[in-house]
CSV table of C-alpha atoms and ligand atoms in Angstrom, one decimal:
chain,number,residue,atom,x,y,z
A,1,MET,CA,36.5,79.0,19.3
A,2,LYS,CA,34.8,75.8,18.2
A,3,ALA,CA,36.8,73.0,16.5
A,4,MET,CA,36.1,69.4,15.5
A,5,ALA,CA,38.6,67.1,17.2
A,6,VAL,CA,39.5,63.4,17.3
A,7,PHE,CA,41.1,61.9,20.4
A,8,PRO,CA,42.7,58.6,19.2
A,9,ALA,CA,43.7,57.3,22.6
A,10,THR,CA,40.2,57.5,24.1
A,11,LYS,CA,38.5,57.0,20.7
A,12,GLU,CA,36.4,60.2,21.0
A,13,VAL,CA,35.2,62.6,18.3
A,14,LYS,CA,33.7,65.8,19.5
A,15,VAL,CA,33.4,69.6,19.1
A,16,ILE,CA,35.8,71.2,21.5
A,17,ASP,CA,36.5,74.7,22.6
A,18,GLN,CA,40.0,76.0,22.1
A,19,PRO,CA,41.8,79.3,22.2
A,20,GLU,CA,41.9,81.4,19.0
A,21,PRO,CA,45.3,81.3,17.2
A,22,SER,CA,47.1,84.6,16.8
A,23,ILE,CA,49.7,86.0,14.5
A,24,VAL,CA,53.2,85.2,15.7
A,25,SER,CA,55.5,85.7,12.7
A,26,PRO,CA,55.5,88.8,10.3
A,27,THR,CA,54.4,86.6,7.4
A,28,ASP,CA,51.5,85.0,9.3
A,29,VAL,CA,47.9,85.6,8.1
A,30,LYS,CA,44.8,85.0,10.1
A,31,LEU,CA,41.7,83.6,8.5
A,32,ARG,CA,38.1,83.4,9.5
A,33,MET,CA,37.0,80.0,8.1
A,34,LEU,CA,34.0,79.9,5.7
A,35,ASP,CA,33.8,76.4,4.4
A,36,ILE,CA,35.5,73.1,5.2
A,37,GLY,CA,34.9,70.1,3.0
A,38,VAL,CA,34.4,66.6,4.4
A,39,CYS,CA,36.2,63.8,2.5
A,40,GLY,CA,37.1,60.1,2.8
A,41,THR,CA,40.3,60.9,4.6
A,42,ASP,CA,38.4,62.7,7.3
A,43,LYS,CA,36.0,59.7,7.7
A,44,GLU,CA,39.0,57.4,8.1
A,45,ILE,CA,40.5,59.7,10.7
A,46,VAL,CA,37.3,59.8,12.6
A,47,ALA,CA,37.2,56.0,12.4
A,48,PHE,CA,40.7,56.0,14.0
A,49,GLN,CA,42.3,54.3,10.9
A,50,TYR,CA,44.4,57.3,10.0
A,51,GLY,CA,45.5,60.7,11.4
A,52,THR,CA,48.1,61.7,14.0
A,53,PRO,CA,47.7,64.6,16.5
A,54,PRO,CA,50.5,67.2,16.8
A,55,ALA,CA,53.3,66.1,19.1
A,56,GLY,CA,52.2,66.4,22.7
A,57,SER,CA,48.5,67.0,21.9
A,58,PRO,CA,45.9,64.3,22.9
A,59,TYR,CA,43.7,65.4,20.0
A,60,LEU,CA,43.8,66.4,16.3
A,61,VAL,CA,41.6,69.1,14.9
A,62,ILE,CA,40.5,67.7,11.5
A,63,GLY,CA,39.7,69.4,8.2
A,64,HIS,CA,42.0,70.0,5.2
A,65,GLU,CA,39.7,71.1,2.4
A,66,SER,CA,39.0,74.7,3.1
A,67,LEU,CA,38.1,78.3,2.2
A,68,GLY,CA,38.8,81.2,4.5
A,69,GLU,CA,38.7,85.0,4.5
A,70,VAL,CA,41.7,87.1,5.6
A,71,ILE,CA,40.9,89.1,8.7
A,72,GLN,CA,44.4,90.1,9.8
A,73,ILE,CA,47.9,90.1,8.3
A,74,GLY,CA,51.4,90.2,9.8
A,75,SER,CA,53.6,93.2,9.2
A,76,GLY,CA,55.6,91.4,6.5
A,77,VAL,CA,52.7,90.0,4.4
A,78,GLN,CA,53.1,90.9,0.8
A,79,SER,CA,50.6,88.9,-1.2
A,80,LEU,CA,47.3,89.1,0.8
A,81,LYS,CA,45.1,91.8,2.3
A,82,THR,CA,42.1,91.8,4.7
A,83,GLY,CA,39.0,90.5,2.9
A,84,ASP,CA,40.8,88.3,0.5
A,85,LEU,CA,39.6,84.8,0.0
A,86,VAL,CA,42.1,82.0,0.5
A,87,VAL,CA,42.6,78.3,0.1
A,88,THR,CA,45.4,77.0,2.3
A,89,MET,CA,47.7,74.2,1.3
A,90,VAL,CA,47.7,71.0,3.4
A,91,ARG,CA,51.3,69.7,3.6
A,92,ARG,CA,54.3,71.2,5.3
A,93,PRO,CA,58.0,70.3,4.7
A,94,CYS,CA,59.8,67.6,6.7
A,95,GLY,CA,62.6,70.0,7.7
A,96,HIS,CA,65.4,67.6,6.9
A,97,SER,CA,68.2,69.4,5.2
A,98,GLY,CA,68.8,66.3,3.0
A,99,CYS,CA,65.3,66.2,1.6
A,100,VAL,CA,65.7,67.9,-1.7
A,101,ALA,CA,61.9,67.8,-2.4
A,102,CYS,CA,61.0,69.7,0.8
A,103,GLN,CA,64.0,72.0,0.4
A,104,ALA,CA,62.6,72.9,-3.1
A,105,GLY,CA,59.2,73.6,-1.7
A,106,ARG,CA,57.8,70.4,-3.1
A,107,GLN,CA,56.8,68.7,0.1
A,108,ASP,CA,54.2,66.8,-1.9
A,109,PHE,CA,57.1,64.8,-3.1
A,110,CYS,CA,58.8,64.5,0.3
A,111,TYR,CA,61.3,61.6,0.5
A,112,THR,CA,61.6,61.1,4.3
A,113,GLY,CA,57.9,60.8,5.1
A,114,ASP,CA,58.4,63.2,8.0
A,115,PHE,CA,56.2,65.9,6.4
A,116,THR,CA,53.2,67.1,8.3
A,117,GLU,CA,49.7,67.7,7.0
A,118,ARG,CA,47.2,70.1,8.5
A,119,GLY,CA,44.2,68.2,9.8
A,120,ILE,CA,45.8,64.8,9.0
A,121,LYS,CA,49.3,64.3,10.3
A,122,GLY,CA,51.0,66.2,13.1
A,123,ARG,CA,49.2,69.5,12.7
A,124,HIS,CA,45.8,70.8,13.5
A,125,GLY,CA,43.4,71.3,10.6
A,126,PHE,CA,40.9,73.8,9.4
A,127,MET,CA,37.5,72.6,10.8
A,128,THR,CA,37.5,75.4,13.2
A,129,GLU,CA,36.5,79.1,13.3
A,130,PHE,CA,40.0,80.7,12.9
A,131,VAL,CA,43.2,79.6,11.3
A,132,VAL,CA,46.7,81.2,11.3
A,133,ASP,CA,49.4,80.1,8.8
A,134,ASP,CA,52.2,81.5,6.7
A,135,GLU,CA,51.2,83.4,3.6
A,136,LYS,CA,53.4,81.1,1.5
A,137,TYR,CA,50.9,78.3,2.1
A,138,MET,CA,47.9,80.4,1.1
A,139,ASN,CA,46.4,80.8,-2.4
A,140,HIS,CA,44.3,83.8,-3.2
A,141,VAL,CA,40.9,83.0,-4.7
A,142,PRO,CA,38.8,85.5,-6.8
A,143,ASP,CA,35.8,86.8,-4.9
A,144,ASP,CA,33.3,85.3,-7.4
A,145,LEU,CA,34.4,81.8,-6.4
A,146,ARG,CA,33.2,82.3,-2.9
A,147,ASP,CA,30.4,79.7,-3.2
A,148,CYS,CA,32.5,76.9,-4.7
A,149,ALA,CA,36.2,77.4,-3.8
A,150,VAL,CA,36.0,74.8,-1.1
A,151,LEU,CA,36.4,72.4,-4.1
A,152,VAL,CA,39.8,73.7,-4.9
A,153,GLU,CA,41.8,71.3,-2.6
A,154,PRO,CA,40.1,68.1,-3.9
A,155,LEU,CA,40.7,69.4,-7.4
A,156,THR,CA,44.4,69.8,-6.8
A,157,ILE,CA,44.7,66.0,-6.8
A,158,ALA,CA,43.7,66.0,-10.5
A,159,GLU,CA,45.8,69.0,-11.3
A,160,LYS,CA,48.9,67.4,-9.9
A,161,ALA,CA,48.1,64.3,-11.8
A,162,ILE,CA,47.7,66.2,-15.1
A,163,GLU,CA,50.8,68.3,-14.4
A,164,GLN,CA,52.7,65.0,-14.5
A,165,LEU,CA,50.8,63.5,-17.3
A,166,TRP,CA,51.8,65.9,-20.1
A,167,PRO,CA,55.5,65.6,-19.6
A,168,ILE,CA,55.0,61.8,-19.7
A,169,GLN,CA,52.8,61.8,-22.8
A,170,SER,CA,55.1,64.3,-24.6
A,171,ARG,CA,57.0,61.0,-25.4
A,172,LEU,CA,54.2,60.7,-28.0
A,173,PRO,CA,54.7,63.9,-30.0
A,174,TRP,CA,51.3,63.6,-31.6
A,175,ALA,CA,49.5,63.1,-28.3
A,176,CYS,CA,49.9,66.4,-26.5
A,177,PRO,CA,47.4,69.1,-27.1
A,178,THR,CA,49.0,71.7,-29.3
A,179,GLU,CA,46.6,74.3,-28.0
A,180,PRO,CA,45.3,74.2,-24.5
A,181,GLY,CA,41.7,73.1,-24.4
A,182,LYS,CA,41.8,71.7,-27.9
A,183,PRO,CA,41.4,67.9,-28.3
A,184,ALA,CA,44.7,66.0,-28.1
A,185,GLN,CA,44.7,64.2,-31.4
A,186,PHE,CA,45.5,60.5,-30.8
A,187,CYS,CA,45.5,60.4,-27.0
A,188,HIS,CA,42.1,61.5,-26.0
A,189,LYS,CA,40.1,58.9,-24.2
A,190,ALA,CA,40.1,59.0,-20.5
A,191,LEU,CA,38.3,56.6,-18.1
A,192,VAL,CA,37.6,57.9,-14.7
A,193,LEU,CA,37.0,55.3,-12.0
A,194,GLY,CA,34.5,56.6,-9.4
A,195,ALA,CA,32.0,59.5,-9.3
A,196,GLY,CA,32.9,61.0,-5.9
A,197,PRO,CA,34.3,64.5,-5.6
A,198,VAL,CA,37.8,63.5,-6.7
A,199,GLY,CA,36.4,61.5,-9.7
A,200,LEU,CA,33.9,64.2,-10.9
A,201,LEU,CA,36.4,67.0,-10.4
A,202,GLY,CA,39.0,64.9,-12.3
A,203,ALA,CA,36.4,64.3,-15.1
A,204,MET,CA,35.9,68.0,-15.4
A,205,ALA,CA,39.6,68.8,-15.4
A,206,LEU,CA,40.2,66.1,-18.1
A,207,LEU,CA,37.4,67.6,-20.3
A,208,VAL,CA,39.0,71.0,-20.0
A,209,GLN,CA,42.3,69.4,-21.2
A,210,GLY,CA,40.5,68.1,-24.3
A,211,PHE,CA,39.9,64.5,-23.4
A,212,GLN,CA,36.8,62.5,-24.2
A,213,VAL,CA,35.8,61.4,-20.7
A,214,TYR,CA,34.0,58.2,-19.5
A,215,VAL,CA,33.1,57.7,-15.9
A,216,TYR,CA,32.7,54.2,-14.4
A,217,SER,CA,30.8,54.3,-11.1
A,218,LYS,CA,28.8,52.2,-8.6
A,219,ASN,CA,26.0,54.8,-8.7
A,220,PRO,CA,22.9,53.8,-10.7
A,221,VAL,CA,21.3,55.6,-13.6
A,222,PRO,CA,19.6,57.9,-12.9
A,223,SER,CA,21.4,59.4,-10.0
A,224,VAL,CA,22.9,62.8,-9.1
A,225,GLN,CA,26.2,61.4,-10.3
A,226,SER,CA,25.0,60.1,-13.6
A,227,ASP,CA,23.0,63.3,-14.3
A,228,LEU,CA,26.1,65.4,-13.5
A,229,CYS,CA,28.2,63.4,-16.0
A,230,LYS,CA,25.6,63.9,-18.6
A,231,ALA,CA,25.5,67.6,-18.0
A,232,ILE,CA,29.3,68.0,-18.4
A,233,GLY,CA,29.4,65.8,-21.5
A,234,ALA,CA,31.0,62.7,-20.0
A,235,THR,CA,29.7,59.2,-20.7
A,236,PHE,CA,28.5,57.4,-17.6
A,237,PHE,CA,28.9,53.6,-17.2
A,238,PRO,CA,27.0,52.2,-14.2
A,239,ALA,CA,28.9,49.3,-12.7
A,240,GLN,CA,25.6,47.5,-11.9
A,241,SER,CA,25.0,46.8,-15.6
A,242,THR,CA,28.4,47.3,-17.3
A,243,THR,CA,31.5,45.1,-17.0
A,244,ILE,CA,35.0,46.4,-17.5
A,245,ASP,CA,35.2,44.5,-20.7
A,246,ASP,CA,32.0,46.3,-21.9
A,247,VAL,CA,33.7,49.6,-21.1
A,248,ALA,CA,36.8,48.6,-23.1
A,249,ARG,CA,34.7,47.5,-26.1
A,250,SER,CA,32.8,50.7,-26.2
A,251,MET,CA,35.8,53.0,-25.6
A,252,GLY,CA,38.3,51.6,-28.0
A,253,ASN,CA,41.9,52.4,-27.0
A,254,ILE,CA,41.9,53.6,-23.4
A,255,ASP,CA,44.6,56.3,-23.3
A,256,LEU,CA,44.2,57.2,-19.7
A,257,VAL,CA,42.7,55.8,-16.5
A,258,TYR,CA,42.2,58.2,-13.6
A,259,GLU,CA,41.5,56.0,-10.6
A,260,ALA,CA,39.5,57.8,-7.8
A,261,VAL,CA,37.8,55.0,-5.8
A,262,GLY,CA,40.6,53.5,-3.7
A,263,ALA,CA,39.5,49.9,-4.4
A,264,SER,CA,42.5,47.9,-5.6
A,265,GLY,CA,40.4,45.0,-7.0
A,266,LEU,CA,38.6,47.2,-9.4
A,267,ALA,CA,41.8,49.2,-10.3
A,268,PHE,CA,43.8,46.1,-11.2
A,269,ASP,CA,40.9,44.7,-13.2
A,270,VAL,CA,40.8,47.9,-15.2
A,271,MET,CA,44.6,47.8,-15.7
A,272,ARG,CA,43.9,44.7,-17.9
A,273,VAL,CA,42.2,46.9,-20.4
A,274,LEU,CA,44.5,49.9,-20.4
A,275,GLY,CA,45.3,50.8,-24.0
A,276,THR,CA,48.4,51.0,-26.1
A,277,ASN,CA,50.7,53.9,-24.9
A,278,GLY,CA,48.3,54.3,-22.0
A,279,VAL,CA,48.8,55.9,-18.7
A,280,PHE,CA,47.2,54.6,-15.4
A,281,ILE,CA,47.0,57.1,-12.5
A,282,PHE,CA,46.2,56.0,-9.0
A,283,THR,CA,44.8,58.6,-6.5
A,284,GLY,CA,43.0,56.4,-4.0
A,285,VAL,CA,44.4,55.1,-0.8
A,286,PRO,CA,42.8,51.6,-0.2
A,287,GLY,CA,42.3,50.2,3.3
A,288,ARG,CA,44.2,46.9,3.8
A,289,LYS,CA,41.8,44.1,3.1
A,290,GLY,CA,44.2,41.3,2.4
A,291,PRO,CA,45.7,40.0,-0.8
A,292,ILE,CA,43.7,39.4,-4.0
A,293,GLU,CA,44.4,37.4,-7.1
A,294,VAL,CA,45.7,39.3,-10.1
A,295,ASP,CA,47.1,38.0,-13.4
A,296,THR,CA,50.5,39.5,-13.1
A,297,ASP,CA,51.9,37.9,-16.3
A,298,LEU,CA,49.2,39.6,-18.3
A,299,LEU,CA,49.8,43.0,-16.7
A,300,MET,CA,53.6,42.8,-17.1
A,301,ARG,CA,53.3,41.6,-20.7
A,302,ASP,CA,51.0,44.5,-21.5
A,303,SER,CA,53.1,47.1,-19.7
A,304,VAL,CA,56.0,46.1,-21.9
A,305,LEU,CA,54.3,45.4,-25.2
A,306,LYS,CA,52.0,48.4,-25.0
A,307,ASN,CA,54.4,51.0,-23.5
A,308,GLN,CA,52.2,51.6,-20.5
A,309,ILE,CA,53.0,53.8,-17.6
A,310,VAL,CA,51.4,53.5,-14.1
A,311,TYR,CA,51.9,56.2,-11.4
A,312,GLY,CA,50.4,57.2,-8.1
A,313,THR,CA,50.0,60.8,-7.0
A,314,VAL,CA,49.4,62.4,-3.6
A,315,ASN,CA,48.9,65.9,-2.3
A,316,ALA,CA,49.8,68.9,-4.4
A,317,GLY,CA,52.2,71.8,-4.9
A,318,LYS,CA,51.6,75.5,-5.4
A,319,GLN,CA,51.2,75.2,-9.2
A,320,ALA,CA,48.4,72.7,-8.8
A,321,PHE,CA,46.6,75.0,-6.4
A,322,GLU,CA,46.8,77.8,-9.0
A,323,ASP,CA,45.7,75.5,-11.8
A,324,ALA,CA,42.8,74.4,-9.6
A,325,ILE,CA,41.6,77.9,-8.9
A,326,ARG,CA,41.8,78.8,-12.6
A,327,ASP,CA,40.0,75.5,-13.6
A,328,ILE,CA,37.2,76.0,-11.0
A,329,SER,CA,36.5,79.3,-12.8
A,330,GLU,CA,36.4,77.6,-16.1
A,331,PHE,CA,34.2,74.8,-14.8
A,332,ARG,CA,31.8,77.4,-13.5
A,333,ARG,CA,31.8,79.1,-16.9
A,334,ARG,CA,31.1,75.9,-18.8
A,335,TRP,CA,28.8,74.1,-16.3
A,336,PRO,CA,27.4,76.5,-13.7
A,337,ASP,CA,24.7,74.1,-12.5
A,338,ALA,CA,26.9,71.1,-12.3
A,339,VAL,CA,29.5,72.9,-10.2
A,340,GLN,CA,26.7,73.9,-7.8
A,341,LYS,CA,25.5,70.3,-7.6
A,342,LEU,CA,28.9,69.0,-6.5
A,343,ILE,CA,28.2,70.6,-3.2
A,344,THR,CA,25.4,68.6,-1.6
A,345,GLY,CA,24.9,70.7,1.5
A,346,ARG,CA,26.3,73.0,4.1
A,347,PHE,CA,26.1,72.2,7.8
A,348,LYS,CA,26.9,73.7,11.1
A,349,ILE,CA,29.8,72.2,13.0
A,350,ASP,CA,27.5,70.7,15.5
A,351,GLN,CA,26.0,68.6,12.8
A,352,ALA,CA,29.3,67.5,11.4
A,353,ILE,CA,29.6,64.3,13.4
A,354,ASP,CA,26.8,62.8,11.3
A,355,LEU,CA,28.6,63.7,8.1
A,356,LEU,CA,31.8,62.2,9.4
A,357,THR,CA,30.5,59.0,10.8
A,358,GLY,CA,27.3,58.3,9.0
A,359,LYS,CA,26.6,57.3,5.4
A,360,ALA,CA,26.2,60.9,4.2
A,361,GLU,CA,24.2,61.4,1.1
A,362,GLY,CA,25.3,63.1,-2.1
A,363,ILE,CA,28.7,64.3,-3.3
A,364,LYS,CA,30.5,66.9,-1.3
A,365,ASN,CA,29.3,67.9,2.2
A,366,VAL,CA,30.6,71.0,3.7
A,367,VAL,CA,30.9,72.4,7.2
A,368,THR,CA,30.3,76.1,7.3
A,369,PHE,CA,31.0,79.0,9.6
A,370,ARG,CA,29.4,81.5,7.2
B,401,LIG,C1,44.4,65.1,0.9
B,401,LIG,C2,45.8,65.2,0.6
B,401,LIG,C3,46.7,64.4,1.5
B,401,LIG,C4,46.2,62.9,1.5
B,401,LIG,C5,47.0,62.0,2.4
B,401,LIG,C6,44.0,63.6,1.0
B,401,LIG,O1,42.7,63.5,1.4
B,401,LIG,O2,43.6,65.7,0.0
B,401,LIG,O3,46.2,66.6,0.7
B,401,LIG,O4,48.0,64.5,1.1
B,401,LIG,O5,44.9,62.9,1.9
B,401,LIG,O6,47.0,62.3,3.7
B,402,LIG,ZN1,60.8,65.9,3.0
């Protein structure tokens, strides 16, 4: 079967032929892959800045955003049947008995760093025709989400962020939505940095949570990104003609910043304008470009005097996948066209090199075996 592989030692990226995986344990499930999303992490792996092949393998099969269809199940599988659609989780536990996070099934909070990630670190990924994994890492997706469920994994980033946000903001008893989907009273202005897939999916998720959402992006007006923001009811600020101070002036108290660009200069500049009782969430992983100047006295003063909280979040647990599947349905109900427009195009695996190495257009490009 075909698979997209990177060979770090020889710096090659190519479609390879490898044996089809088969079911080995009773709880294994075999999938025929339908869609595999291409993301920034894949591009970094293909540029040899990130990514680790499995022990003993000269190559790593990439791909971690996926949608597959069950074609075979092991004798002990309880939760899935042939024909079901599935989004498979990315991270696997580190296996150390002392890692309470992994032992609790929350490898997204692994302490040791010895976790593995399919398509990223120590395990082959999903950009291939067939995949076998344990049912416990698979999340069942309703059939009617067949054309957009490849967006579930990138949405889990926002879902895990939100999962942590509400317990934190429950310190402000007036700020939590009393009813899901109803506006949170005094804690309702979110600024999203970046209009890539993680940013736009985050903007949608925050809208569903009842926030007023503003998106700051390097894309111009008009663009697919600015049109999309308009369609979902988010205010779009083009970086070309809007400074961070302009954003702060027009928003008022910024209750939440959801960073989805991976540029530390911009992020710390925005931290300056985070509001009273505000929360700043990092999701981007910046490349190391050397130190920059930041007014640390100001940031520290504000952190204290304005009760601010800053946190980073990576990967996602089972609950975040379930929340993402539920939210994708909700997004589709609210904004059917916008959800379609998030997926720019579907390409055969032989065209994937261009998506991975070139400056691909649009928002989310997908490799398909449909
Ligand atoms: C993936 C996460 C992963 C992270 C770090 C992201 O692109 O969505 O699942 O944990 O990269 O490797
Ligand atoms: Zn661990």
